[in-house]
């Protein structure tokens, strides 16, 4: 499958000159869109949407039909890998994901299968081929997976957790079990990402939603180290595919994240974008980081906050505008348009040739 090479988004990821700041939105195809809610209703449930390539393709395209965005992101989920490993995933309305079987011992880890993404996740790769066909090389497509740590939190806790006490207990009480589990997940996740790349995605993003619940040193040992392994595996085989690492609450370890060899760091809204740029220098691009809650405010506030984020990054390339986390389900879709228009109106001034650093 042909890859795009010179699109705005991909150039920004490589810190090459761009004429304006590219923008896309985490969870851009989601419940804030009435079109999405209608399709999910029709499909019956969320997992059916993920597992039916034609529907996953249709959902991926929904935000692109409504807005002018600079990248598409595959409609899927980070939990389909443990689902493919037979842990029994369901999404209970208003409660989020639930696993029927959880991991707590070394024997549980030993019993986990290796998955072949060309078989168990064939529906993902098929969705990617359909999406690439529809995009017709006009927009790049982002593939993704969860980080080994973040996916493991669901495999150990069985659901979304606030405290993550079970898995944080395992980290200290049985670190060897955790390391075994994380090493196993590195294999599954890198194989799944390589299959997504073979099917046609132009960039990949690793979501480490829960790395930030660990102490700094533990984050580096149990989350970042394993993301770094995935980066090395992908770079060894597909050096041309940009990799974005997003750790929510990862702002305290930016030097270490940049040292993994990734191309860009996704920042949550807590992070100071200006300070982050100083810290990472020209090593990586930065993606983010407007507070998703800004979209509840009126247009004047949204425009001012967009300007603030652009100002924080400053002049020159290497910035991809995004929210600091996923868009909330009850945001007014018209407010998204205001944000996108503001990025397009105000960002070219940050990319005048003379201002490129
Ligand atoms: O960004 C996109 O539009 C791509 C699609 C995408 C989804 N999930 C679709 C989805 C992506 C990138 C994800 C990643 C994901 N999934 C993460 C990391 C995200 C981050 O921002 O940190 C996590 C932790 C998950 C696991 C997961 N999936 C949870 C906790 C939930 C329930 C969340 C909720 O708000 O109810 C899901 C379901 C899910 N994944 C939905 C969507 C659109 C909502 C499903 C629905 O009710 O229709």
PDB file of N, CA and C and ligand atoms in Angstrom, residues 24-31 36 40 46 73-79 91 96-97 144 150 154 160 207-210 246 325-326 329, ligand 1:
ATOM      1  N   UNK A  24      -5.280  17.589  14.335  1.00  0.00           N
ATOM      2  CA  UNK A  24      -6.281  16.516  14.392  1.00  0.00           C
ATOM      3  C   UNK A  24      -6.699  16.408  15.854  1.00  0.00           C
ATOM      4  N   UNK A  25      -7.674  15.547  16.136  1.00  0.00           N
ATOM      5  CA  UNK A  25      -8.241  15.523  17.490  1.00  0.00           C
ATOM      6  C   UNK A  25      -8.267  14.100  18.029  1.00  0.00           C
ATOM      7  N   UNK A  26      -7.676  13.908  19.215  1.00  0.00           N
ATOM      8  CA  UNK A  26      -7.763  12.585  19.830  1.00  0.00           C
ATOM      9  C   UNK A  26      -9.239  12.247  20.076  1.00  0.00           C
ATOM     10  N   UNK A  27      -9.624  11.026  19.687  1.00  0.00           N
ATOM     11  CA  UNK A  27     -11.019  10.558  19.717  1.00  0.00           C
ATOM     12  C   UNK A  27     -11.911  11.351  18.763  1.00  0.00           C
ATOM     13  N   UNK A  28     -11.327  11.687  17.603  1.00  0.00           N
ATOM     14  CA  UNK A  28     -12.104  12.536  16.683  1.00  0.00           C
ATOM     15  C   UNK A  28     -13.360  11.850  16.148  1.00  0.00           C
ATOM     16  N   UNK A  29     -13.324  10.514  16.035  1.00  0.00           N
ATOM     17  CA  UNK A  29     -14.551   9.800  15.670  1.00  0.00           C
ATOM     18  C   UNK A  29     -15.129   9.227  16.947  1.00  0.00           C
ATOM     19  N   UNK A  30     -16.039   9.946  17.554  1.00  0.00           N
ATOM     20  CA  UNK A  30     -16.545   9.460  18.835  1.00  0.00           C
ATOM     21  C   UNK A  30     -17.924   9.985  19.148  1.00  0.00           C
ATOM     22  N   UNK A  31     -18.294   9.821  20.404  1.00  0.00           N
ATOM     23  CA  UNK A  31     -19.690  10.055  20.787  1.00  0.00           C
ATOM     24  C   UNK A  31     -20.145  11.496  20.700  1.00  0.00           C
ATOM     25  N   UNK A  36     -21.801   9.500  14.650  1.00  0.00           N
ATOM     26  CA  UNK A  36     -21.192   8.318  15.276  1.00  0.00           C
ATOM     27  C   UNK A  36     -22.231   7.572  16.113  1.00  0.00           C
ATOM     28  N   UNK A  40     -23.369   3.673  15.708  1.00  0.00           N
ATOM     29  CA  UNK A  40     -23.183   2.683  16.769  1.00  0.00           C
ATOM     30  C   UNK A  40     -24.516   2.025  17.135  1.00  0.00           C
ATOM     31  N   UNK A  46     -20.202  -1.219  20.389  1.00  0.00           N
ATOM     32  CA  UNK A  46     -18.914  -0.650  20.014  1.00  0.00           C
ATOM     33  C   UNK A  46     -17.974  -1.693  19.395  1.00  0.00           C
ATOM     34  N   UNK A  73      -7.494   8.999  11.936  1.00  0.00           N
ATOM     35  CA  UNK A  73      -7.002   7.959  12.858  1.00  0.00           C
ATOM     36  C   UNK A  73      -7.931   6.770  12.751  1.00  0.00           C
ATOM     37  N   UNK A  74      -7.304   5.621  12.635  1.00  0.00           N
ATOM     38  CA  UNK A  74      -8.030   4.355  12.543  1.00  0.00           C
ATOM     39  C   UNK A  74      -9.058   4.255  13.661  1.00  0.00           C
ATOM     40  N   UNK A  75     -10.274   3.872  13.330  1.00  0.00           N
ATOM     41  CA  UNK A  75     -11.254   3.615  14.380  1.00  0.00           C
ATOM     42  C   UNK A  75     -11.061   2.192  14.880  1.00  0.00           C
ATOM     43  N   UNK A  76     -10.642   2.087  16.125  1.00  0.00           N
ATOM     44  CA  UNK A  76     -10.386   0.779  16.727  1.00  0.00           C
ATOM     45  C   UNK A  76     -10.270   0.990  18.229  1.00  0.00           C
ATOM     46  N   UNK A  77      -9.595   0.106  18.926  1.00  0.00           N
ATOM     47  CA  UNK A  77      -9.403   0.323  20.368  1.00  0.00           C
ATOM     48  C   UNK A  77      -8.133  -0.364  20.838  1.00  0.00           C
ATOM     49  N   UNK A  78      -7.571   0.161  21.922  1.00  0.00           N
ATOM     50  CA  UNK A  78      -6.337  -0.432  22.453  1.00  0.00           C
ATOM     51  C   UNK A  78      -6.608  -1.801  23.085  1.00  0.00           C
ATOM     52  N   UNK A  79      -7.864  -2.102  23.391  1.00  0.00           N
ATOM     53  CA  UNK A  79      -8.167  -3.341  24.119  1.00  0.00           C
ATOM     54  C   UNK A  79      -8.452  -4.525  23.210  1.00  0.00           C
ATOM     55  N   UNK A  91     -18.102  -4.241  26.653  1.00  0.00           N
ATOM     56  CA  UNK A  91     -18.285  -2.840  27.022  1.00  0.00           C
ATOM     57  C   UNK A  91     -19.673  -2.690  27.619  1.00  0.00           C
ATOM     58  N   UNK A  96     -17.910   1.355  30.851  1.00  0.00           N
ATOM     59  CA  UNK A  96     -16.635   1.158  30.181  1.00  0.00           C
ATOM     60  C   UNK A  96     -16.289  -0.311  29.998  1.00  0.00           C
ATOM     61  N   UNK A  97     -15.027  -0.584  29.670  1.00  0.00           N
ATOM     62  CA  UNK A  97     -14.616  -1.957  29.352  1.00  0.00           C
ATOM     63  C   UNK A  97     -14.539  -2.864  30.576  1.00  0.00           C
ATOM     64  N   UNK A 144      -2.590   2.841  15.617  1.00  0.00           N
ATOM     65  CA  UNK A 144      -2.246   2.992  17.041  1.00  0.00           C
ATOM     66  C   UNK A 144      -2.365   1.695  17.820  1.00  0.00           C
ATOM     67  N   UNK A 150      -0.206   0.346  29.827  1.00  0.00           N
ATOM     68  CA  UNK A 150      -1.613   0.772  29.856  1.00  0.00           C
ATOM     69  C   UNK A 150      -2.549  -0.391  29.532  1.00  0.00           C
ATOM     70  N   UNK A 154      -5.543  -2.828  32.235  1.00  0.00           N
ATOM     71  CA  UNK A 154      -6.886  -3.400  32.022  1.00  0.00           C
ATOM     72  C   UNK A 154      -6.875  -4.919  32.214  1.00  0.00           C
ATOM     73  N   UNK A 160     -11.444  -0.164  33.806  1.00  0.00           N
ATOM     74  CA  UNK A 160     -10.801   1.119  34.072  1.00  0.00           C
ATOM     75  C   UNK A 160     -10.735   1.300  35.577  1.00  0.00           C
ATOM     76  N   UNK A 207      -0.587   4.945  22.858  1.00  0.00           N
ATOM     77  CA  UNK A 207      -1.323   5.608  23.935  1.00  0.00           C
ATOM     78  C   UNK A 207      -0.937   4.996  25.275  1.00  0.00           C
ATOM     79  N   UNK A 208      -0.271   5.806  26.093  1.00  0.00           N
ATOM     80  CA  UNK A 208       0.077   5.351  27.435  1.00  0.00           C
ATOM     81  C   UNK A 208      -0.751   6.169  28.431  1.00  0.00           C
ATOM     82  N   UNK A 209      -2.019   5.855  28.462  1.00  0.00           N
ATOM     83  CA  UNK A 209      -2.966   6.645  29.244  1.00  0.00           C
ATOM     84  C   UNK A 209      -2.673   6.582  30.749  1.00  0.00           C
ATOM     85  N   UNK A 210      -2.102   5.453  31.186  1.00  0.00           N
ATOM     86  CA  UNK A 210      -1.943   5.265  32.635  1.00  0.00           C
ATOM     87  C   UNK A 210      -0.499   5.208  33.115  1.00  0.00           C
ATOM     88  N   UNK A 246       2.479   9.000  23.513  1.00  0.00           N
ATOM     89  CA  UNK A 246       1.645   9.850  24.383  1.00  0.00           C
ATOM     90  C   UNK A 246       1.531   9.204  25.753  1.00  0.00           C
ATOM     91  N   UNK A 325      -6.021  15.562  25.605  1.00  0.00           N
ATOM     92  CA  UNK A 325      -6.537  14.199  25.756  1.00  0.00           C
ATOM     93  C   UNK A 325      -7.771  14.092  24.874  1.00  0.00           C
ATOM     94  N   UNK A 326      -8.469  12.963  24.930  1.00  0.00           N
ATOM     95  CA  UNK A 326      -9.591  12.766  24.023  1.00  0.00           C
ATOM     96  C   UNK A 326     -10.711  13.786  24.202  1.00  0.00           C
ATOM     97  N   UNK A 329     -17.453  13.392  25.246  1.00  0.00           N
ATOM     98  CA  UNK A 329     -18.633  12.968  24.470  1.00  0.00           C
ATOM     99  C   UNK A 329     -19.730  14.031  24.385  1.00  0.00           C
TER     100      UNK A 329
HETATM  101  O1  LIG B   1      -9.016   8.714  18.463  1.00  0.00           O
HETATM  102  C1  LIG B   1      -9.882   8.080  17.813  1.00  0.00           C
HETATM  103  O2  LIG B   1     -10.919   8.612  17.354  1.00  0.00           O
HETATM  104  C2  LIG B   1      -9.591   6.634  17.473  1.00  0.00           C
HETATM  105  C3  LIG B   1     -10.340   5.660  18.194  1.00  0.00           C
HETATM  106  C4  LIG B   1      -9.960   5.299  19.621  1.00  0.00           C
HETATM  107  C5  LIG B   1     -10.899   4.724  20.497  1.00  0.00           C
HETATM  108  N1  LIG B   1     -10.243   4.343  21.630  1.00  0.00           N
HETATM  109  C6  LIG B   1     -12.323   4.539  20.213  1.00  0.00           C
HETATM  110  C7  LIG B   1     -13.254   4.379  21.335  1.00  0.00           C
HETATM  111  C8  LIG B   1      -8.727   5.330  20.286  1.00  0.00           C
HETATM  112  C9  LIG B   1      -7.392   5.899  19.836  1.00  0.00           C
HETATM  113  C10 LIG B   1      -8.919   4.700  21.553  1.00  0.00           C
HETATM  114  C11 LIG B   1      -7.846   4.486  22.522  1.00  0.00           C
HETATM  115  C12 LIG B   1      -8.184   4.016  23.865  1.00  0.00           C
HETATM  116  N2  LIG B   1      -9.093   3.056  24.227  1.00  0.00           N
HETATM  117  C13 LIG B   1      -7.515   4.417  25.043  1.00  0.00           C
HETATM  118  C14 LIG B   1      -6.389   5.410  25.085  1.00  0.00           C
HETATM  119  C15 LIG B   1      -7.012   6.732  24.834  1.00  0.00           C
HETATM  120  C16 LIG B   1      -6.481   7.890  25.511  1.00  0.00           C
HETATM  121  O3  LIG B   1      -6.950   8.956  25.045  1.00  0.00           O
HETATM  122  O4  LIG B   1      -5.687   7.877  26.443  1.00  0.00           O
HETATM  123  C17 LIG B   1      -8.093   3.746  26.128  1.00  0.00           C
HETATM  124  C18 LIG B   1      -7.720   3.890  27.576  1.00  0.00           C
HETATM  125  C19 LIG B   1      -9.083   2.866  25.597  1.00  0.00           C
HETATM  126  C20 LIG B   1      -9.920   1.895  26.339  1.00  0.00           C
HETATM  127  C21 LIG B   1     -11.331   2.270  26.269  1.00  0.00           C
HETATM  128  N3  LIG B   1     -12.104   2.180  25.121  1.00  0.00           N
HETATM  129  C22 LIG B   1     -12.138   2.832  27.285  1.00  0.00           C
HETATM  130  C23 LIG B   1     -11.663   3.133  28.687  1.00  0.00           C
HETATM  131  C24 LIG B   1     -13.403   3.036  26.731  1.00  0.00           C
HETATM  132  C25 LIG B   1     -14.633   3.545  27.422  1.00  0.00           C
HETATM  133  C26 LIG B   1     -14.484   5.019  27.404  1.00  0.00           C
HETATM  134  C27 LIG B   1     -15.775   5.740  27.496  1.00  0.00           C
HETATM  135  O5  LIG B   1     -15.660   6.967  27.367  1.00  0.00           O
HETATM  136  O6  LIG B   1     -16.832   5.129  27.658  1.00  0.00           O
HETATM  137  C28 LIG B   1     -13.361   2.663  25.381  1.00  0.00           C
HETATM  138  C29 LIG B   1     -14.464   2.762  24.406  1.00  0.00           C
HETATM  139  C30 LIG B   1     -14.213   3.596  23.193  1.00  0.00           C
HETATM  140  N4  LIG B   1     -13.097   3.544  22.415  1.00  0.00           N
HETATM  141  C31 LIG B   1     -15.140   4.503  22.624  1.00  0.00           C
HETATM  142  C32 LIG B   1     -14.543   4.987  21.446  1.00  0.00           C
HETATM  143  C33 LIG B   1     -15.144   5.903  20.422  1.00  0.00           C
HETATM  144  C34 LIG B   1     -16.513   4.828  23.151  1.00  0.00           C
HETATM  145  C35 LIG B   1     -17.370   3.689  22.781  1.00  0.00           C
HETATM  146  C36 LIG B   1     -18.809   4.046  22.739  1.00  0.00           C
HETATM  147  O7  LIG B   1     -19.450   4.142  23.809  1.00  0.00           O
HETATM  148  O8  LIG B   1     -19.341   4.212  21.624  1.00  0.00           O
END
